[in-house]
Amino acid sequence: MEKIRLSKLMSEQGLCSRREADRYIELGWVFVDGVRISELGTKIYPTQKITLNKAAQVQQTGLVTILLNKPVGYVSGQPEPGYQPAVVLIKPENQFIPKQPAKRFQPAHLKNLAPAGRLDIDSQGLLVLTQDGRIAKQLIGENSSIEKEYLVRVDGGLPPAKLALLNHGLSLDGQTLKPAQVSWQNQNQLRFILHEGKKRQIRRMCELVNLKVTGLKRVRIGKVKLGNLTEGQWRYLEDGEKF
């Protein structure tokens, strides 16, 4: 059996991100079979037991995940000329506060807050931003298969054969797309459920069947729905709420 870098194994097991793993190791917060490991680059066998001490567990408990209803005109991640990143909307006046809020906004919640997945500048709806590498891996890791649901306004006709192609049979960038669930929501709006997230995937899929997208809104990621968040509004992922 071949040894694997400890930080890589920690990430694969969903304990934290690789960057967090390296930091935890440096701080002496990681134990393998009960032995403290503090040297970066350490390799272990996959069968060995990895545990984190209480300091790491407490820090992970304090990490926040934010759900934002991103409006059109904001980029998901790095700013682009003339456009602002969606994270600028994470401020107290835009927070949706339930009747019994578990968290209140703190400036520290913006530190290392990053989008877990993209939502195009001309699309709106549910965008997840998180400090937690475990959630990022769950949503955008290479083995992620979490459903993402969209409502898509379109112009153009769509015979049954082309609707079938949207569900399965199209390729992008030389790769066959995973099966999707695509159906009519009403006479000018389609409902897409995808298990992957290629760049501008829905718009490009629609182009292949001669449809023009005039509006796109993400309404669900896994078990988490956009719900009653208005455009530009955000809330914290609640304790016990899972994707």
Tab-separated table of C-alpha atoms in Angstrom:
chain	number	residue	atom	x	y	z
A	1	MET	CA	0.000	0.000	0.000
A	2	GLU	CA	1.396	3.390	-1.029
A	3	LYS	CA	1.641	6.285	1.408
A	4	ILE	CA	-0.240	9.521	0.630
A	5	ARG	CA	0.501	13.078	1.673
A	6	LEU	CA	-1.361	13.759	4.923
A	7	SER	CA	-2.917	17.056	3.774
A	8	LYS	CA	-4.239	15.419	0.595
A	9	LEU	CA	-5.765	12.571	2.579
A	10	MET	CA	-7.376	15.009	5.030
A	11	SER	CA	-9.002	16.815	2.114
A	12	GLU	CA	-10.171	13.567	0.501
A	13	GLN	CA	-11.744	12.496	3.793
A	14	GLY	CA	-13.601	15.814	4.049
A	15	LEU	CA	-11.857	16.923	7.245
A	16	CYS	CA	-10.853	20.286	5.747
A	17	SER	CA	-9.323	21.802	2.618
A	18	ARG	CA	-5.683	21.076	1.744
A	19	ARG	CA	-4.700	24.639	2.639
A	20	GLU	CA	-6.418	24.322	6.010
A	21	ALA	CA	-4.777	20.930	6.522
A	22	ASP	CA	-1.296	22.402	6.061
A	23	ARG	CA	-2.094	25.135	8.581
A	24	TYR	CA	-3.493	22.663	11.110
A	25	ILE	CA	-0.386	20.498	10.734
A	26	GLU	CA	1.910	23.486	11.301
A	27	LEU	CA	-0.057	24.355	14.448
A	28	GLY	CA	0.219	20.787	15.760
A	29	TRP	CA	-3.526	20.225	15.626
A	30	VAL	CA	-3.405	16.960	13.642
A	31	PHE	CA	-2.938	13.450	15.048
A	32	VAL	CA	-2.361	10.212	13.149
A	33	ASP	CA	-3.097	7.089	15.159
A	34	GLY	CA	-2.887	9.283	18.263
A	35	VAL	CA	0.529	10.753	17.389
A	36	ARG	CA	0.826	14.507	16.828
A	37	ILE	CA	2.075	15.423	13.331
A	38	SER	CA	3.632	18.855	12.827
A	39	GLU	CA	5.852	18.384	9.771
A	40	LEU	CA	4.459	19.526	6.403
A	41	GLY	CA	4.742	16.948	3.651
A	42	THR	CA	4.303	13.981	5.983
A	43	LYS	CA	2.945	10.924	4.199
A	44	ILE	CA	0.806	8.220	5.811
A	45	TYR	CA	-1.098	5.097	4.815
A	46	PRO	CA	-4.778	5.599	3.859
A	47	THR	CA	-5.815	3.117	6.557
A	48	GLN	CA	-4.340	5.201	9.384
A	49	LYS	CA	-6.739	7.198	11.577
A	50	ILE	CA	-6.590	11.003	11.366
A	51	THR	CA	-8.064	13.160	14.117
A	52	LEU	CA	-8.119	16.888	14.844
A	53	ASN	CA	-7.697	18.362	18.299
A	54	LYS	CA	-10.331	20.550	19.960
A	55	ALA	CA	-8.742	23.813	18.803
A	56	ALA	CA	-9.232	22.810	15.166
A	57	GLN	CA	-12.762	21.627	15.844
A	58	VAL	CA	-13.660	24.911	17.557
A	59	GLN	CA	-12.214	26.903	14.671
A	60	GLN	CA	-14.200	24.864	12.158
A	61	THR	CA	-17.378	25.467	14.141
A	62	GLY	CA	-16.796	29.202	13.762
A	63	LEU	CA	-16.495	29.095	9.967
A	64	VAL	CA	-19.470	30.606	8.154
A	65	THR	CA	-21.271	29.796	4.932
A	66	ILE	CA	-23.418	32.450	3.293
A	67	LEU	CA	-26.303	32.112	0.827
A	68	LEU	CA	-26.731	35.109	-1.478
A	69	ASN	CA	-29.367	35.949	-4.063
A	70	LYS	CA	-26.900	37.358	-6.591
A	71	PRO	CA	-28.358	39.973	-8.942
A	72	VAL	CA	-27.406	40.254	-12.599
A	73	GLY	CA	-24.339	42.461	-13.082
A	74	TYR	CA	-22.159	41.080	-10.285
A	75	VAL	CA	-19.369	38.562	-10.849
A	76	SER	CA	-19.125	35.516	-8.598
A	77	GLY	CA	-15.430	35.705	-7.801
A	78	GLN	CA	-12.599	38.015	-8.829
A	79	PRO	CA	-13.670	41.535	-9.877
A	80	GLU	CA	-13.657	42.381	-13.575
A	81	PRO	CA	-13.280	45.837	-15.153
A	82	GLY	CA	-16.493	47.746	-14.568
A	83	TYR	CA	-18.069	45.017	-12.418
A	84	GLN	CA	-18.042	44.288	-8.714
A	85	PRO	CA	-17.694	40.882	-7.035
A	86	ALA	CA	-20.809	39.545	-5.334
A	87	VAL	CA	-19.061	39.570	-1.938
A	88	VAL	CA	-19.513	43.379	-1.744
A	89	LEU	CA	-23.200	42.691	-1.073
A	90	ILE	CA	-22.383	40.871	2.170
A	91	LYS	CA	-23.066	43.716	4.580
A	92	PRO	CA	-25.436	44.154	7.526
A	93	GLU	CA	-28.102	46.128	5.682
A	94	ASN	CA	-28.557	43.334	3.119
A	95	GLN	CA	-28.853	40.491	5.632
A	96	PHE	CA	-32.080	38.528	5.823
A	97	ILE	CA	-32.609	37.881	9.522
A	98	PRO	CA	-34.979	35.079	10.551
A	99	LYS	CA	-37.096	35.346	13.689
A	100	GLN	CA	-34.498	33.422	15.711
A	101	PRO	CA	-31.140	34.243	14.120
A	102	ALA	CA	-28.244	31.962	15.002
A	103	LYS	CA	-25.622	34.459	13.812
A	104	ARG	CA	-25.201	38.186	13.385
A	105	PHE	CA	-22.870	39.766	10.866
A	106	GLN	CA	-19.255	40.261	11.927
A	107	PRO	CA	-16.498	41.720	9.716
A	108	ALA	CA	-14.404	38.592	10.484
A	109	HIS	CA	-16.951	36.588	8.487
A	110	LEU	CA	-15.620	38.216	5.307
A	111	LYS	CA	-12.090	36.892	5.847
A	112	ASN	CA	-11.255	34.101	3.383
A	113	LEU	CA	-14.879	34.065	2.220
A	114	ALA	CA	-14.915	32.599	-1.309
A	115	PRO	CA	-17.583	31.478	-3.777
A	116	ALA	CA	-18.173	27.729	-3.914
A	117	GLY	CA	-19.033	27.611	-7.598
A	118	ARG	CA	-19.759	30.202	-10.241
A	119	LEU	CA	-22.862	32.051	-11.363
A	120	ASP	CA	-22.410	34.049	-14.556
A	121	ILE	CA	-22.506	37.838	-14.525
A	122	ASP	CA	-25.746	37.830	-16.539
A	123	SER	CA	-27.400	35.239	-14.279
A	124	GLN	CA	-29.053	35.633	-10.892
A	125	GLY	CA	-30.008	33.491	-7.947
A	126	LEU	CA	-28.417	31.290	-5.318
A	127	LEU	CA	-24.673	31.768	-4.836
A	128	VAL	CA	-22.830	30.074	-1.966
A	129	LEU	CA	-19.844	31.800	-0.349
A	130	THR	CA	-17.978	29.956	2.374
A	131	GLN	CA	-14.980	30.013	4.698
A	132	ASP	CA	-15.269	26.246	5.103
A	133	GLY	CA	-13.117	24.107	2.822
A	134	ARG	CA	-15.274	21.073	3.601
A	135	ILE	CA	-18.324	22.725	2.072
A	136	ALA	CA	-16.362	24.014	-0.913
A	137	LYS	CA	-15.137	20.484	-1.612
A	138	GLN	CA	-18.671	19.117	-1.266
A	139	LEU	CA	-20.035	21.612	-3.800
A	140	ILE	CA	-17.217	21.995	-6.318
A	141	GLY	CA	-14.804	19.131	-5.659
A	142	GLU	CA	-13.945	16.981	-8.669
A	143	ASN	CA	-16.197	14.178	-7.408
A	144	SER	CA	-19.135	16.422	-6.516
A	145	SER	CA	-22.494	15.382	-7.947
A	146	ILE	CA	-24.772	17.725	-6.006
A	147	GLU	CA	-27.833	18.815	-7.961
A	148	LYS	CA	-28.227	22.427	-9.033
A	149	GLU	CA	-31.648	23.633	-10.169
A	150	TYR	CA	-32.294	26.570	-12.516
A	151	LEU	CA	-35.289	28.336	-14.032
A	152	VAL	CA	-34.424	29.470	-17.553
A	153	ARG	CA	-36.457	31.830	-19.753
A	154	VAL	CA	-35.963	31.121	-23.454
A	155	ASP	CA	-36.960	32.334	-26.926
A	156	GLY	CA	-37.497	29.810	-29.673
A	157	GLY	CA	-39.241	26.541	-30.382
A	158	LEU	CA	-38.191	23.205	-28.961
A	159	PRO	CA	-39.458	20.005	-30.590
A	160	PRO	CA	-39.501	16.837	-28.455
A	161	ALA	CA	-36.337	15.480	-30.081
A	162	LYS	CA	-34.339	18.553	-29.072
A	163	LEU	CA	-35.770	18.528	-25.554
A	164	ALA	CA	-34.519	14.938	-25.350
A	165	LEU	CA	-31.065	16.153	-26.430
A	166	LEU	CA	-31.010	18.683	-23.598
A	167	ASN	CA	-31.663	15.852	-21.170
A	168	HIS	CA	-28.901	13.669	-22.591
A	169	GLY	CA	-26.895	13.669	-25.782
A	170	LEU	CA	-25.071	17.005	-25.990
A	171	SER	CA	-21.327	17.597	-25.750
A	172	LEU	CA	-19.321	20.682	-24.783
A	173	ASP	CA	-15.577	21.168	-25.194
A	174	GLY	CA	-15.276	17.692	-26.662
A	175	GLN	CA	-16.848	15.995	-23.637
A	176	THR	CA	-20.265	14.357	-23.371
A	177	LEU	CA	-22.364	16.076	-20.726
A	178	LYS	CA	-23.763	14.148	-17.812
A	179	PRO	CA	-27.497	13.367	-18.035
A	180	ALA	CA	-29.628	16.332	-16.983
A	181	GLN	CA	-33.293	16.788	-16.120
A	182	VAL	CA	-34.856	19.407	-18.383
A	183	SER	CA	-38.581	20.081	-18.645
A	184	TRP	CA	-40.966	22.897	-19.454
A	185	GLN	CA	-42.008	24.957	-16.419
A	186	ASN	CA	-44.392	27.069	-18.514
A	187	GLN	CA	-44.629	28.134	-22.148
A	188	ASN	CA	-41.429	30.220	-22.113
A	189	GLN	CA	-39.471	28.848	-19.171
A	190	LEU	CA	-37.487	25.646	-18.765
A	191	ARG	CA	-36.443	23.925	-15.549
A	192	PHE	CA	-32.894	22.518	-15.582
A	193	ILE	CA	-31.398	20.192	-12.981
A	194	LEU	CA	-27.671	19.628	-13.512
A	195	HIS	CA	-25.032	17.527	-11.774
A	196	GLU	CA	-22.073	19.486	-13.162
A	197	GLY	CA	-21.171	23.108	-13.762
A	198	LYS	CA	-19.224	23.851	-16.913
A	199	LYS	CA	-18.731	27.504	-17.789
A	200	ARG	CA	-21.955	28.993	-19.182
A	201	GLN	CA	-23.219	25.446	-19.575
A	202	ILE	CA	-26.958	26.103	-19.790
A	203	ARG	CA	-26.614	28.963	-22.263
A	204	ARG	CA	-24.335	26.882	-24.462
A	205	MET	CA	-26.642	23.866	-24.254
A	206	CYS	CA	-29.561	26.017	-25.348
A	207	GLU	CA	-27.570	27.449	-28.258
A	208	LEU	CA	-26.980	23.900	-29.514
A	209	VAL	CA	-30.754	23.392	-29.872
A	210	ASN	CA	-31.399	26.897	-31.295
A	211	LEU	CA	-32.818	28.424	-28.132
A	212	LYS	CA	-31.873	31.886	-26.870
A	213	VAL	CA	-31.669	32.316	-23.090
A	214	THR	CA	-33.242	35.584	-21.942
A	215	GLY	CA	-33.060	34.966	-18.213
A	216	LEU	CA	-31.440	32.449	-15.876
A	217	LYS	CA	-31.993	32.003	-12.149
A	218	ARG	CA	-30.503	29.346	-9.854
A	219	VAL	CA	-33.082	28.360	-7.249
A	220	ARG	CA	-31.545	25.343	-5.490
A	221	ILE	CA	-28.218	23.678	-4.673
A	222	GLY	CA	-28.655	20.201	-3.236
A	223	LYS	CA	-31.223	20.433	-0.434
A	224	VAL	CA	-30.770	24.198	0.033
A	225	LYS	CA	-33.249	26.464	-1.746
A	226	LEU	CA	-33.101	30.157	-2.582
A	227	GLY	CA	-36.386	30.523	-0.731
A	228	ASN	CA	-37.587	34.027	0.039
A	229	LEU	CA	-34.281	35.859	-0.342
A	230	THR	CA	-34.839	38.928	-2.504
A	231	GLU	CA	-32.236	40.116	-5.019
A	232	GLY	CA	-29.080	41.276	-3.250
A	233	GLN	CA	-30.172	39.765	0.064
A	234	TRP	CA	-28.181	37.113	1.954
A	235	ARG	CA	-28.365	34.875	4.993
A	236	TYR	CA	-26.186	32.425	6.901
A	237	LEU	CA	-26.455	28.694	6.333
A	238	GLU	CA	-28.203	27.557	9.479
A	239	ASP	CA	-26.916	24.956	11.912
A	240	GLY	CA	-28.183	21.574	10.801
A	241	GLU	CA	-28.881	22.794	7.263
A	242	LYS	CA	-27.122	20.505	4.774
A	243	PHE	CA	-26.567	20.572	1.045
